[in-house]
PDB file of C-alpha atoms in Angstrom:
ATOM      1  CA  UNK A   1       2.430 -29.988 -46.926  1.00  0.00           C
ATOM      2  CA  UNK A   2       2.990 -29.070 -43.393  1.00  0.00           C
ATOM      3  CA  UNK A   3       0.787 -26.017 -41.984  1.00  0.00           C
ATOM      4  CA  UNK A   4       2.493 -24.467 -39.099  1.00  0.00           C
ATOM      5  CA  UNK A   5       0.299 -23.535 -36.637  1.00  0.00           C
ATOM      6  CA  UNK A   6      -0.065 -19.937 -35.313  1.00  0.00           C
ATOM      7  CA  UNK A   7       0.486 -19.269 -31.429  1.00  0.00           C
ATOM      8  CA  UNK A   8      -1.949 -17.342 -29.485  1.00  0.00           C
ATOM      9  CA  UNK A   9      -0.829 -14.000 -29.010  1.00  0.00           C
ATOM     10  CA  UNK A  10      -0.850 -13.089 -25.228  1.00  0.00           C
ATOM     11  CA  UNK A  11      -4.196 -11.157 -25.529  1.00  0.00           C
ATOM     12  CA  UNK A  12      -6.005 -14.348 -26.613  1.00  0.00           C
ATOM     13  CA  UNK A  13      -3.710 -16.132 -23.555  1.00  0.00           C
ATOM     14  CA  UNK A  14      -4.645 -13.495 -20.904  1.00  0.00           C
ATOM     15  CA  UNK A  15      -8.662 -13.830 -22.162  1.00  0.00           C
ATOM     16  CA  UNK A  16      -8.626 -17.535 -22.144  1.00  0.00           C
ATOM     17  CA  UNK A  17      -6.992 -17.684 -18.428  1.00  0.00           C
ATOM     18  CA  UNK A  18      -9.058 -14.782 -16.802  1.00  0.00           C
ATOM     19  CA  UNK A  19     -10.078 -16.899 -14.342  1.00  0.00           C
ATOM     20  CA  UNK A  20      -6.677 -17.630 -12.989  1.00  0.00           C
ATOM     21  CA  UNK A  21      -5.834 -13.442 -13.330  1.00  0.00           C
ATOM     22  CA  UNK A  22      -9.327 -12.460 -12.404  1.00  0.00           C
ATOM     23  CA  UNK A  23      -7.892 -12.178  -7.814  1.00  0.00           C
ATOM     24  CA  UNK A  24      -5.120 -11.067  -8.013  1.00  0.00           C
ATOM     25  CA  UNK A  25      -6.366  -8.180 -10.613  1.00  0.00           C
ATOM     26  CA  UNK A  26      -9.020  -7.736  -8.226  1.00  0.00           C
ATOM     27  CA  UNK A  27      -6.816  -7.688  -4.989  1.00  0.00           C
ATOM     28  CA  UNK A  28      -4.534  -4.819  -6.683  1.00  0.00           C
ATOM     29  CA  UNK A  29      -7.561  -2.994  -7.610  1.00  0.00           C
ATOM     30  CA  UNK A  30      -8.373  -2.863  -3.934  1.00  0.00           C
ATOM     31  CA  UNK A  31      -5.211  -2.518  -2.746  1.00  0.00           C
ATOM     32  CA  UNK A  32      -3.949   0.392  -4.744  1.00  0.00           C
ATOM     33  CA  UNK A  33      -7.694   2.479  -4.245  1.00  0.00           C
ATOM     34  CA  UNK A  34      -7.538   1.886  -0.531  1.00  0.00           C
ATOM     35  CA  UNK A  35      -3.315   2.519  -0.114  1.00  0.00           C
ATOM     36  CA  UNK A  36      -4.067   5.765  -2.698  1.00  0.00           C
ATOM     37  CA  UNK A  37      -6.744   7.286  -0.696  1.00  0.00           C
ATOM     38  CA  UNK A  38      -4.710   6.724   2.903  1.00  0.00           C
ATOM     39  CA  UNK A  39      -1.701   8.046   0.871  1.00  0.00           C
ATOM     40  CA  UNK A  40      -3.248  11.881   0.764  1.00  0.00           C
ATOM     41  CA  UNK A  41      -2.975  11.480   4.457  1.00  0.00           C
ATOM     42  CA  UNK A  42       0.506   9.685   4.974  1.00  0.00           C
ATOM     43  CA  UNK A  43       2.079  12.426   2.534  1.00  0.00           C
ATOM     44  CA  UNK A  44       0.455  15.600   3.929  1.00  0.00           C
ATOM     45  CA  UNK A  45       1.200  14.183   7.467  1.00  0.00           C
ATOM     46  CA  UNK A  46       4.720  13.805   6.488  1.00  0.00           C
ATOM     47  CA  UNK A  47       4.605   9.867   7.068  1.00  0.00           C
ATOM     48  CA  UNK A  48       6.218   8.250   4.108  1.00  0.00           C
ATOM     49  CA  UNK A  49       8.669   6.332   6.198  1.00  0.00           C
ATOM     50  CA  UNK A  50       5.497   5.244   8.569  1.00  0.00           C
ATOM     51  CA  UNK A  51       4.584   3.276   5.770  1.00  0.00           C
ATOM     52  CA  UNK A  52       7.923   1.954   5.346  1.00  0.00           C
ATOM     53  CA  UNK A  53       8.546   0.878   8.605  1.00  0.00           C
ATOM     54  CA  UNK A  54       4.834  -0.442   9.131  1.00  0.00           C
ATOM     55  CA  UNK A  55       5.507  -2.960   5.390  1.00  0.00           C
ATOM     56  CA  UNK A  56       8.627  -4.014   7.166  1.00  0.00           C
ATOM     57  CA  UNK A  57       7.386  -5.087  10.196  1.00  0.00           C
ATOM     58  CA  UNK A  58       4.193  -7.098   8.403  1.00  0.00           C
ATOM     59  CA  UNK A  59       6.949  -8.711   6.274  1.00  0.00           C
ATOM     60  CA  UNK A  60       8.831  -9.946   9.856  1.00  0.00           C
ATOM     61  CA  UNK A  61       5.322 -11.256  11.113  1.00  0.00           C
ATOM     62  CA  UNK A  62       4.507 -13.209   8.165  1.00  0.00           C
ATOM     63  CA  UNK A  63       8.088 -14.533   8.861  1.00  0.00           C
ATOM     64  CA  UNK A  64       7.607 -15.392  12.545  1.00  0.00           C
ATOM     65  CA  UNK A  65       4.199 -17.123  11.380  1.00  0.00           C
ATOM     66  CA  UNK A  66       5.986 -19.193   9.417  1.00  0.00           C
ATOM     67  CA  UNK A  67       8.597 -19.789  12.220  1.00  0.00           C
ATOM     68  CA  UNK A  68       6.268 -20.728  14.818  1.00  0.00           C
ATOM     69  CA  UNK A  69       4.568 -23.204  12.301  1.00  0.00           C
ATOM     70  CA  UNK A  70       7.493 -25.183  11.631  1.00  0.00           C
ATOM     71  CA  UNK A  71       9.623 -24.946  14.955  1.00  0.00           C
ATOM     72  CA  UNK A  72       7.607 -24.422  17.541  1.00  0.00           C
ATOM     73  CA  UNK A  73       4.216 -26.148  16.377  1.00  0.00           C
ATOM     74  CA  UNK A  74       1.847 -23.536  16.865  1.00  0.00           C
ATOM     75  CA  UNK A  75      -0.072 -22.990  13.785  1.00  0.00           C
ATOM     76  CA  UNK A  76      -0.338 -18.941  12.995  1.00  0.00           C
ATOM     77  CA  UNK A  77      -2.200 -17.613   9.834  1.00  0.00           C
ATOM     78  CA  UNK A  78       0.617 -15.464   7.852  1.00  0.00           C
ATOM     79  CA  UNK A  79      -2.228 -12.435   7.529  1.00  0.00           C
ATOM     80  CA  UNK A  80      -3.175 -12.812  11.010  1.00  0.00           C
ATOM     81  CA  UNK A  81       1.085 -12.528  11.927  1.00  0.00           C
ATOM     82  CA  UNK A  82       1.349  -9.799   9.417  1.00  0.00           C
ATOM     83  CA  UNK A  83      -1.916  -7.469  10.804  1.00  0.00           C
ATOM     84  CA  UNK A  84      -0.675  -8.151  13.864  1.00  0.00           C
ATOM     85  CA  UNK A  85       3.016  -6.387  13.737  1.00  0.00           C
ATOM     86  CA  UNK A  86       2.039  -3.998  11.741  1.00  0.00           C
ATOM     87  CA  UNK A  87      -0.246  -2.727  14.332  1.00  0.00           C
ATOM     88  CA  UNK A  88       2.061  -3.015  16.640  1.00  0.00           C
ATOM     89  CA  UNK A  89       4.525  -0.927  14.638  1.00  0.00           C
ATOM     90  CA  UNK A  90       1.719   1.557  14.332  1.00  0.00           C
ATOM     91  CA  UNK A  91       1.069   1.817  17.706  1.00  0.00           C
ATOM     92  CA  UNK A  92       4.570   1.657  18.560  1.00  0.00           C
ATOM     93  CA  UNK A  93       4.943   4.886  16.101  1.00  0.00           C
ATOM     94  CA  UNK A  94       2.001   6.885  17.448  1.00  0.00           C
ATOM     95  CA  UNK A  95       4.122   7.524  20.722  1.00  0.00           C
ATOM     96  CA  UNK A  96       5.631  10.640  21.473  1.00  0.00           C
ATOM     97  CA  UNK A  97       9.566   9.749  21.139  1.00  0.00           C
ATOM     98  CA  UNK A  98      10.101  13.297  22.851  1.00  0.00           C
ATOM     99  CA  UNK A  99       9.840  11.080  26.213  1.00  0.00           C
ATOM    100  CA  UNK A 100      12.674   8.868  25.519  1.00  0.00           C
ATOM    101  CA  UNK A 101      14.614  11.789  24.443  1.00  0.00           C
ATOM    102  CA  UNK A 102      14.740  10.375  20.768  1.00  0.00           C
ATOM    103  CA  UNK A 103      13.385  12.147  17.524  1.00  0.00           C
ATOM    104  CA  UNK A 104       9.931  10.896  15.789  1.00  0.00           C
ATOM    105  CA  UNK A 105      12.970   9.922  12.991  1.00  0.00           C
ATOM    106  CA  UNK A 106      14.965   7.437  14.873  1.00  0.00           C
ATOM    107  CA  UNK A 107      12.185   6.072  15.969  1.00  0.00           C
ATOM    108  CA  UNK A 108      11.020   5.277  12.204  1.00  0.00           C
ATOM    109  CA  UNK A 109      14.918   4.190  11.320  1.00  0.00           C
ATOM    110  CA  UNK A 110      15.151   1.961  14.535  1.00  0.00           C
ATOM    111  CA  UNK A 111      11.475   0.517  13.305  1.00  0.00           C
ATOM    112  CA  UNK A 112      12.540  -0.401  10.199  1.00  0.00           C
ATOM    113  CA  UNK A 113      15.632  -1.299  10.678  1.00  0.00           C
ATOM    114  CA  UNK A 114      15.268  -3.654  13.153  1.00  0.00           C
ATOM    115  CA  UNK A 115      12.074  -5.010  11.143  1.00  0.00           C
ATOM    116  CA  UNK A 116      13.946  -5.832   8.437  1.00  0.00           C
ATOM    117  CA  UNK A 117      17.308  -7.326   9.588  1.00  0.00           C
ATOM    118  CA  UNK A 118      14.816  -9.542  11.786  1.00  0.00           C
ATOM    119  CA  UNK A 119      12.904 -10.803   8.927  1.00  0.00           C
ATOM    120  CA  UNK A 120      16.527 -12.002   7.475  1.00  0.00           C
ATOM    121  CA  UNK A 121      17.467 -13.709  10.369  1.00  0.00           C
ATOM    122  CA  UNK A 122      14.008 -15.585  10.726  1.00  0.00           C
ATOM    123  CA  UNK A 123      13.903 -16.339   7.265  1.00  0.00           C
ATOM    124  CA  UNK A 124      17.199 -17.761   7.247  1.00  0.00           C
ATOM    125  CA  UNK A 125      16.032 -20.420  10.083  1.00  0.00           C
ATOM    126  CA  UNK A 126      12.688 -21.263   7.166  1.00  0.00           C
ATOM    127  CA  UNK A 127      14.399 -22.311   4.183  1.00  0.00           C
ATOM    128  CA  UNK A 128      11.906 -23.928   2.849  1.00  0.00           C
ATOM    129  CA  UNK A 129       9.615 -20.807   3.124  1.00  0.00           C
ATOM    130  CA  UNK A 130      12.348 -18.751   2.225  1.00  0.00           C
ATOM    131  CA  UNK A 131      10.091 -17.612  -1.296  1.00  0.00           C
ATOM    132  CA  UNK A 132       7.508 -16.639   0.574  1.00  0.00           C
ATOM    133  CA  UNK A 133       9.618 -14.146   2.473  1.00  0.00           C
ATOM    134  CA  UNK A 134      11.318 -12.705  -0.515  1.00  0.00           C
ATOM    135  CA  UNK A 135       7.577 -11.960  -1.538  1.00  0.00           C
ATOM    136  CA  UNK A 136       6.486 -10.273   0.805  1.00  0.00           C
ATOM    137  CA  UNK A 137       9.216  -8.222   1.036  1.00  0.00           C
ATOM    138  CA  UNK A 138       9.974  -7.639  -2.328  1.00  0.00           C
ATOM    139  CA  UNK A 139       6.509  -8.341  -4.272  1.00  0.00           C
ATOM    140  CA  UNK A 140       5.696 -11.303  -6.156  1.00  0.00           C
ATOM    141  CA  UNK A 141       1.935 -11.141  -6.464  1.00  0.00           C
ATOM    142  CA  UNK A 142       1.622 -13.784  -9.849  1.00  0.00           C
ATOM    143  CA  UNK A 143      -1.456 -15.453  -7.782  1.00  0.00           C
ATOM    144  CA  UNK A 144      -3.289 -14.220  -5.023  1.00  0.00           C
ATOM    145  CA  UNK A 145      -5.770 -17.202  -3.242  1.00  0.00           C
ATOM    146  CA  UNK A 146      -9.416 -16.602  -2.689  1.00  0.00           C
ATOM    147  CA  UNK A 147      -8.456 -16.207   1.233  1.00  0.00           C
ATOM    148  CA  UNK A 148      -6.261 -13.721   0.756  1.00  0.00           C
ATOM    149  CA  UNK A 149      -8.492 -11.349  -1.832  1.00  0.00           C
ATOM    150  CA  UNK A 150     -11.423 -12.209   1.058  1.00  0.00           C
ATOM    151  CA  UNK A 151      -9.143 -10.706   3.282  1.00  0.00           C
ATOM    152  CA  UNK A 152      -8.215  -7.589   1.362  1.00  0.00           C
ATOM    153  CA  UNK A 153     -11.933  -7.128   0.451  1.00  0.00           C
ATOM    154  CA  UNK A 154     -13.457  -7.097   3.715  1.00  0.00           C
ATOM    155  CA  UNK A 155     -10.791  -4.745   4.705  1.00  0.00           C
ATOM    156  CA  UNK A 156     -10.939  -2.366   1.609  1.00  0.00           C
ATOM    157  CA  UNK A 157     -14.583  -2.082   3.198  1.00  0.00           C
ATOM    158  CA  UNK A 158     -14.374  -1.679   6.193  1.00  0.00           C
ATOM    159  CA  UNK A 159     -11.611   1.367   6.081  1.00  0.00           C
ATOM    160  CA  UNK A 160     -13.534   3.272   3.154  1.00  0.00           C
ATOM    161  CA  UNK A 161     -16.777   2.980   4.852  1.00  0.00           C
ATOM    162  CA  UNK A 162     -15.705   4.376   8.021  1.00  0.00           C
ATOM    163  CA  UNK A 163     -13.619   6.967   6.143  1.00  0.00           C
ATOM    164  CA  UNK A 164     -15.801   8.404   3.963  1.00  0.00           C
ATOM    165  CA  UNK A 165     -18.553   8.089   7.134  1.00  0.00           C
ATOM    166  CA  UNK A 166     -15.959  10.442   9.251  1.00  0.00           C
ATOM    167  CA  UNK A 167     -14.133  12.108   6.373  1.00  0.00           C
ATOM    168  CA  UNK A 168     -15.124  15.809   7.625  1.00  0.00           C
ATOM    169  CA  UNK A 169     -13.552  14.918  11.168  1.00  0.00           C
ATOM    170  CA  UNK A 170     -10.810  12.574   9.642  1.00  0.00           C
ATOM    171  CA  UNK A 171      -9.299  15.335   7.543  1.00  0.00           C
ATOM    172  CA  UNK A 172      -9.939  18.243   9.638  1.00  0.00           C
ATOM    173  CA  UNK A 173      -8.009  16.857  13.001  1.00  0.00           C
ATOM    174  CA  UNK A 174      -5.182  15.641  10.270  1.00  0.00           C
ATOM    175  CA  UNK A 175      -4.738  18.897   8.984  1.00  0.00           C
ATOM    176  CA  UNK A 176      -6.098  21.459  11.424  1.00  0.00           C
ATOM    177  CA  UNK A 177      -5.460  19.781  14.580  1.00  0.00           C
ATOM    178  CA  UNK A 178      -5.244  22.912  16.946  1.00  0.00           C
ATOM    179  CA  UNK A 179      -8.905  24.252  15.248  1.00  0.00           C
ATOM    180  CA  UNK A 180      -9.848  20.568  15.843  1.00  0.00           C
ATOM    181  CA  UNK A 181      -9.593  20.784  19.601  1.00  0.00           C
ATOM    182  CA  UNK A 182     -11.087  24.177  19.514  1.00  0.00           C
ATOM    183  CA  UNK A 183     -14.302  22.694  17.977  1.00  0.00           C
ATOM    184  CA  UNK A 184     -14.451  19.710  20.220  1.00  0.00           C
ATOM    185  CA  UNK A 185     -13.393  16.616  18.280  1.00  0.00           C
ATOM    186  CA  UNK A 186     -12.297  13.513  19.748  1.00  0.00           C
ATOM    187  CA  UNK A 187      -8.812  14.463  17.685  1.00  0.00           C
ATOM    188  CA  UNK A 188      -6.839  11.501  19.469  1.00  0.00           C
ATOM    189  CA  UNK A 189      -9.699   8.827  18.664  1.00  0.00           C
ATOM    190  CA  UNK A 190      -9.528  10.031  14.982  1.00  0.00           C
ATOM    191  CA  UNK A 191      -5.838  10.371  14.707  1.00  0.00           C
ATOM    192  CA  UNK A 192      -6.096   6.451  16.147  1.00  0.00           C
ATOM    193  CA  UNK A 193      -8.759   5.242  13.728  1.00  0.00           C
ATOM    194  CA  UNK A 194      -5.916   7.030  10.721  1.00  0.00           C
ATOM    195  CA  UNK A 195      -3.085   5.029  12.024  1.00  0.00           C
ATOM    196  CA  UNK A 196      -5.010   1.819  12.697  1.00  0.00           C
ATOM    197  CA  UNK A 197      -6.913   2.063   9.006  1.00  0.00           C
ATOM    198  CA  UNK A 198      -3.082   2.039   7.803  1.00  0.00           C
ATOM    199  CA  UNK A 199      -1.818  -0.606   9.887  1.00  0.00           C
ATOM    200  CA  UNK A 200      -4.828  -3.126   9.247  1.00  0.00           C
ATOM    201  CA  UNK A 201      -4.590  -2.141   5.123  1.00  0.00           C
ATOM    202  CA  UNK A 202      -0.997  -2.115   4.928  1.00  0.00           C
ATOM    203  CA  UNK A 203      -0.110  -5.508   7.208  1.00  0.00           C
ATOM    204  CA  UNK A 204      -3.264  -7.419   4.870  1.00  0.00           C
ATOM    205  CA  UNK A 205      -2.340  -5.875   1.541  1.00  0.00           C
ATOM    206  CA  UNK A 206       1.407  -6.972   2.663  1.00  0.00           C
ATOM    207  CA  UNK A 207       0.645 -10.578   2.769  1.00  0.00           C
ATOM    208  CA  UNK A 208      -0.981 -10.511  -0.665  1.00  0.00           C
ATOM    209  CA  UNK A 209       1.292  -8.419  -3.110  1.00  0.00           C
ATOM    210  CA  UNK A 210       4.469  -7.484  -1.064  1.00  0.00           C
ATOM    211  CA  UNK A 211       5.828  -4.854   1.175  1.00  0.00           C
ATOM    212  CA  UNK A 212       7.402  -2.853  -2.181  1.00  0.00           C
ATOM    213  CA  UNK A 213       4.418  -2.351  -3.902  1.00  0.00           C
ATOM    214  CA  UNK A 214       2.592  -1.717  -0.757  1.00  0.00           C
ATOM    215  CA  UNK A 215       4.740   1.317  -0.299  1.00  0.00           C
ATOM    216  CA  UNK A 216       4.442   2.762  -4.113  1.00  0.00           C
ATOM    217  CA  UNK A 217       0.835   2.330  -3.562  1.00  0.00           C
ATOM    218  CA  UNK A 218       0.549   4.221   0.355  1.00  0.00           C
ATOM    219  CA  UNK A 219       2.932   6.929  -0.844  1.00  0.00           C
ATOM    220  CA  UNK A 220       3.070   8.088  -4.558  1.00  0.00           C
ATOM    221  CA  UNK A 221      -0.098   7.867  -5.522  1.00  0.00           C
ATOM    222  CA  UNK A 222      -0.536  10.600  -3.245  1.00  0.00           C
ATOM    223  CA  UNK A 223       2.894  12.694  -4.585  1.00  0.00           C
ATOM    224  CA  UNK A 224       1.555  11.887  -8.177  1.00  0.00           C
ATOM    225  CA  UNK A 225      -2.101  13.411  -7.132  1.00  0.00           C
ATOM    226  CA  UNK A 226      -0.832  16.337  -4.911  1.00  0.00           C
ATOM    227  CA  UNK A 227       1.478  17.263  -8.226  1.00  0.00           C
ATOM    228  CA  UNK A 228      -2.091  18.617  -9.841  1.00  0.00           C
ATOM    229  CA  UNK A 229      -2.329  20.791  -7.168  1.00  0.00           C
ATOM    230  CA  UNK A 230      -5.958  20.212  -6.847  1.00  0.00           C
ATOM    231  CA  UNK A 231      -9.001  20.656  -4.177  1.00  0.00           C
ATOM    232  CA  UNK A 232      -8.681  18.262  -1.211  1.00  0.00           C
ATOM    233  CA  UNK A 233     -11.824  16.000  -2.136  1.00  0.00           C
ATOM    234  CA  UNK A 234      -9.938  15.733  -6.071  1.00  0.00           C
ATOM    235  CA  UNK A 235      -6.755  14.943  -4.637  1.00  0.00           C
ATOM    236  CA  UNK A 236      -8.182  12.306  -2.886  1.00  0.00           C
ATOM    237  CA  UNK A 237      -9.891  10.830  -5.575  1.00  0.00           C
ATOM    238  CA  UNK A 238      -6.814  11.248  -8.171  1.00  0.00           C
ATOM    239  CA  UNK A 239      -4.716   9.430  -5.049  1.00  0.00           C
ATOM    240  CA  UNK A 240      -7.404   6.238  -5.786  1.00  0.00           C
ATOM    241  CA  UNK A 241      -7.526   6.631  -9.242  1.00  0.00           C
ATOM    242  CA  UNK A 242      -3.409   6.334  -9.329  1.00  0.00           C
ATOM    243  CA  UNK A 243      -3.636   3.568  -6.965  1.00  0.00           C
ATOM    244  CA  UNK A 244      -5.597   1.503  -8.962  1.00  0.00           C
ATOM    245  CA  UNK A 245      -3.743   2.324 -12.296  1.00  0.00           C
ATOM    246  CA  UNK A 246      -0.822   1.462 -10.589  1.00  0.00           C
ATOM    247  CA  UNK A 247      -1.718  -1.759  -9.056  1.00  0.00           C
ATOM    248  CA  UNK A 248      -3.963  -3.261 -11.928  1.00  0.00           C
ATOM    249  CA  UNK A 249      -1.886  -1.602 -14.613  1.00  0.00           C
ATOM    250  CA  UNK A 250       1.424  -2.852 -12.910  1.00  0.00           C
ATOM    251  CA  UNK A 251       0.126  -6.474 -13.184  1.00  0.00           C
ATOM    252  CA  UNK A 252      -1.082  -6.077 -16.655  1.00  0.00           C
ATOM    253  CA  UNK A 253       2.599  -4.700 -17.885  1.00  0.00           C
ATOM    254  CA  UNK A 254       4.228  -7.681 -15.553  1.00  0.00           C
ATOM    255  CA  UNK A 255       1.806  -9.946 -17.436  1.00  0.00           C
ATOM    256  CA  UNK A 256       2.851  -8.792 -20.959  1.00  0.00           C
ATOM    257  CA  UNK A 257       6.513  -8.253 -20.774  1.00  0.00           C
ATOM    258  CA  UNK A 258       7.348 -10.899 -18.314  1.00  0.00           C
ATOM    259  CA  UNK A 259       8.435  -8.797 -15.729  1.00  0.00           C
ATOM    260  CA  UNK A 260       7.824  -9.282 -11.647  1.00  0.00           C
ATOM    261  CA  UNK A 261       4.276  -8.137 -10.420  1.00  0.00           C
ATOM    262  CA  UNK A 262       5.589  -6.073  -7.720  1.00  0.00           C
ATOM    263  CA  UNK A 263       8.564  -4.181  -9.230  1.00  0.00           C
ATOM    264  CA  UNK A 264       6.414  -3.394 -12.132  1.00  0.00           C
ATOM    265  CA  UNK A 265       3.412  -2.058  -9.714  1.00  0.00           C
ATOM    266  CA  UNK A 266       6.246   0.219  -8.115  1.00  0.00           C
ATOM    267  CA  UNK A 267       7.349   1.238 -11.584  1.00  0.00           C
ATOM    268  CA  UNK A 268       4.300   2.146 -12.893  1.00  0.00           C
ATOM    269  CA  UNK A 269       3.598   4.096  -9.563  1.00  0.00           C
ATOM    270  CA  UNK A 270       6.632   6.184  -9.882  1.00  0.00           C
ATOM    271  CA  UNK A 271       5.897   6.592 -13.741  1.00  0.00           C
ATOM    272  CA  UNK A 272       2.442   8.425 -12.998  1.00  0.00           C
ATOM    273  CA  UNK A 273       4.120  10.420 -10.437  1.00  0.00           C
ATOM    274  CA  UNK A 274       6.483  11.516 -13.795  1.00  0.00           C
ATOM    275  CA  UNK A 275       3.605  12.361 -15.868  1.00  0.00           C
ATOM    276  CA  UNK A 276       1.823  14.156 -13.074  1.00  0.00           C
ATOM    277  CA  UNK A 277       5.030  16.245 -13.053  1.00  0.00           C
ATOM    278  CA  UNK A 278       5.093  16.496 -16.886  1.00  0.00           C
ATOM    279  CA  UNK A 279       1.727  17.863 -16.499  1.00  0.00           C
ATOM    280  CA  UNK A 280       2.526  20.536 -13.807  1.00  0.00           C
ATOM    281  CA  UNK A 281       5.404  22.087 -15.443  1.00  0.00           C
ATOM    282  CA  UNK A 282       3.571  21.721 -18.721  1.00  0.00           C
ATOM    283  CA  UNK A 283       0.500  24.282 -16.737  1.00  0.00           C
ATOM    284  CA  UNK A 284       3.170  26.741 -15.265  1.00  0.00           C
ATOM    285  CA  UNK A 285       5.177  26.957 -18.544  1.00  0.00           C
ATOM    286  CA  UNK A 286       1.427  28.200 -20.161  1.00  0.00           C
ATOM    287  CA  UNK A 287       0.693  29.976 -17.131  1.00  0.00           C
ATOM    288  CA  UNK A 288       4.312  31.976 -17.539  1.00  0.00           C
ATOM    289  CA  UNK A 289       3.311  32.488 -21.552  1.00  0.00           C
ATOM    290  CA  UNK A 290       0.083  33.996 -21.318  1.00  0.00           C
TER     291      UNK A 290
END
């Protein structure tokens, strides 16, 4: 008689191969914390479409990395092409459009659009690295390699530690930038070390999970915390706490119901931003009752 035997269940699967889930659950832990504690300031600076445009344009250098690898024989690291335009993007955004008689706006369309369309184009000449361009643009963090997680790591680090070093000055020239200069602060040095902390996290994260998830993580965490309508220092931690859910929790679903990694991290992103409103209606409904 024949015993048919029983398949692991996916549980037992994931617990068996932990070592082979163990970076890239580790590289969207630090992602999403990181992205959902610079979200606070990308939302309440009215910068969603900074983040946007700055994703784009690490997408089009991972592309040109590739392209100068293959055509023109000079070897370029993909995170190295990837920090590298989106700091240029930032920097490129930090100007005052007013000069070139063009709104901060067009500036951010022109950005991205041009970032994009570009990325298509060099892409197109890199067939045969044509997958890795439809991941970072699009997310398709299955594996992440040890480089990349090193990468994300020592940058996680370095941006929280100076952060929560110059949080006090960080947040008070980002949201009181008149009483800023009044008290003395170097208000253009911190309003540089914002934008660079975004470019650096969102060009490295880029290169490991994908522009879409890079911008769920950098913008609605933030929405999803700022829903509570909460002190400053808890919004910023709920931002990090939503972060991680969605990054770690995203690959977990993507894992289970055999979705892709980064659409799922977006989803799950946008689902906490849902409950958060849930919850905020929910507290004015009793508010209205009592």
């Amino acid at each position: 008689m024949e015993t048919a035997l029983a398949e692991p269940s996916k549980w037992q699967q994931f617990i068996e191969g932990f070592e082979l889930f163990r970076d890239p659950l580790l590289c969207a832990l630090l992602a999403g914390g990181v992205l959902g504690f610079l979200s606070v300031y990308v939302v309440l600076r009215r910068m969603v479409f900074v983040s946007a445009a700055v994703a784009q344009s690490a997408g089009l250098g991972v592309a040109l990395a590739f392209y100068m690898g293959i055509h023109l024989g000079f070897a370029v690291e993909p995170v190295i092409g990837a920090t590298a335009l989106a700091l240029l993007a930032t920097l490129l955004l930090m100007m005052d459009p007013s000069r070139l008689r063009l709104t901060r706006e067009s500036l951010l369309g022109l950005a991205y659009a041009l970032s994009g369309g570009a990325a298509v184009l060099v892409g197109d000449r890199i067939a045969q690295e044509s997958h890795d361009i439809q991941g970072i643009l699009f997310g398709t963090a299955v594996l992440v390699t040890p480089e990349q997680l090193r990468t994300v790591a020592i940058a996680s680090v370095l941006v929280m530690a100076i952060h929560l070093w110059w949080y006090r000055g960080i947040t008070f020239a980002s949201f009181d930038r008149i009483g800023a200069l009044v008290q003395g602060l170097p208000v253009r040095l911190l309003d540089g070390v914002l934008m660079v902390s975004i470019g650096v996290m969102v060009g490295v994260c880029a290169r490991a999970l994908g522009a879409l998830p890079v911008f769920a993580f950098s913008t609605l965490s933030a929405i999803a915390a700022l829903m509570l309508d909460l002190r400053l220092p808890w919004t910023f931690f709920v931002a990090t706490l939503a972060g991680v859910v969605s990054g770690v929790g995203g690959y977990m679903f993507a894992y289970f119901f055999d979705f892709p990694v980064g659409g799922s991290q977006t989803v799950v992103a946008s689902l906490l931003v849902a409950v958060a409103m849930g919850a905020r209606m929910l507290l004015q409904w009793v508010q209205r009752a009592r």
